[in-house]
Short mmCIF file of C-alpha atoms in Angstrom, two decimals:
data_model
loop_
_atom_site.label_atom_id
_atom_site.label_comp_id
_atom_site.label_asym_id
_atom_site.label_seq_id
_atom_site.Cartn_x
_atom_site.Cartn_y
_atom_site.Cartn_z
CA UNK A 28 112.30 131.17 131.72
CA UNK A 29 110.41 133.87 129.37
CA UNK A 30 113.11 136.25 129.33
CA UNK A 31 115.56 133.50 128.25
CA UNK A 32 112.68 132.73 125.49
CA UNK A 33 112.57 136.38 124.23
CA UNK A 34 116.35 136.38 124.04
CA UNK A 35 116.53 133.49 121.92
CA UNK A 36 113.99 134.66 119.47
CA UNK A 37 116.09 138.09 119.36
CA UNK A 38 119.12 136.28 118.89
CA UNK A 39 117.65 134.05 116.01
CA UNK A 40 116.18 137.15 114.22
CA UNK A 41 119.65 138.79 114.38
CA UNK A 42 121.55 135.68 113.24
CA UNK A 43 119.01 135.27 110.32
CA UNK A 44 119.70 138.83 109.25
CA UNK A 45 123.28 138.62 109.49
CA UNK A 46 123.42 135.32 107.79
CA UNK A 47 120.76 136.10 104.93
CA UNK A 48 118.58 133.33 106.27
CA UNK A 49 114.92 132.79 106.33
CA UNK A 50 113.27 131.51 109.31
CA UNK A 51 111.96 128.11 108.58
CA UNK A 52 114.53 127.57 105.77
CA UNK A 53 115.94 124.31 106.04
CA UNK A 54 119.54 125.28 106.77
CA UNK A 55 118.47 128.24 108.82
CA UNK A 56 119.47 128.30 112.36
CA UNK A 57 116.89 127.16 114.74
CA UNK A 58 116.14 127.72 118.65
CA UNK A 59 117.52 124.26 119.23
CA UNK A 60 120.70 125.17 117.68
CA UNK A 61 121.49 127.82 120.48
CA UNK A 62 123.21 126.77 123.58
CA UNK A 63 123.51 129.24 126.44
CA UNK A 64 127.03 129.38 127.52
CA UNK A 65 126.70 131.83 130.55
CA UNK A 66 126.88 135.36 131.85
CA UNK A 67 130.30 136.89 132.15
CA UNK A 68 131.48 140.46 133.28
CA UNK A 69 134.06 141.94 130.64
CA UNK A 70 135.23 145.22 131.05
CA UNK A 71 132.64 145.90 133.75
CA UNK A 72 129.81 144.89 131.47
CA UNK A 73 127.57 141.96 131.98
CA UNK A 74 127.64 139.80 128.75
CA UNK A 75 125.51 136.71 128.12
CA UNK A 76 127.10 134.23 125.61
CA UNK A 77 125.05 131.90 123.35
CA UNK A 78 127.27 129.17 121.20
CA UNK A 79 125.64 128.05 117.76
CA UNK A 80 126.61 125.74 114.88
CA UNK A 81 128.56 127.16 112.02
CA UNK A 82 130.45 125.81 108.87
CA UNK A 83 133.74 127.53 110.05
CA UNK A 84 135.18 128.62 113.15
CA UNK A 85 133.28 128.61 116.54
CA UNK A 86 131.11 131.66 116.96
CA UNK A 87 129.04 132.99 119.69
CA UNK A 88 125.97 135.30 119.84
CA UNK A 89 126.13 137.72 122.74
CA UNK A 90 123.97 140.06 124.72
CA UNK A 91 125.41 142.94 126.57
CA UNK A 92 123.95 145.02 129.25
CA UNK A 93 125.14 148.67 129.42
CA UNK A 94 123.18 149.93 132.33
CA UNK A 95 119.59 148.58 131.13
CA UNK A 96 120.33 149.08 127.53
CA UNK A 97 120.76 145.57 125.54
CA UNK A 98 122.92 145.24 122.85
CA UNK A 99 123.17 142.14 120.58
CA UNK A 100 126.24 141.18 118.57
CA UNK A 101 128.33 138.11 117.36
CA UNK A 102 131.85 137.37 117.98
CA UNK A 103 134.44 134.68 117.20
CA UNK A 104 136.24 135.44 120.39
CA UNK A 105 135.27 132.80 123.12
CA UNK A 106 134.16 133.90 126.36
CA UNK A 107 136.39 134.22 129.41
CA UNK A 108 137.47 131.28 131.53
CA UNK A 109 135.23 132.57 134.58
CA UNK A 110 131.71 133.62 134.73
CA UNK A 111 128.96 135.15 136.85
CA UNK A 112 126.97 132.64 139.00
#
């Protein structure tokens, strides 16, 4: 649970930077806006997907694990149909 909370904080910080938001602003994304979708293996790389609300097309924040190095990103590409666990 602690790791997931730290991931949420990391994702929020990243999305605030990407969207030019300040934490605490009325319209800024909040932890309660993030929904964990699941973990998927894409091209051999474990990738966690989190959905979040946008005013346009659906978007997802991702955390990829490359041999212990974790990378955060965002994508408009939905997760695959099947997931790990």
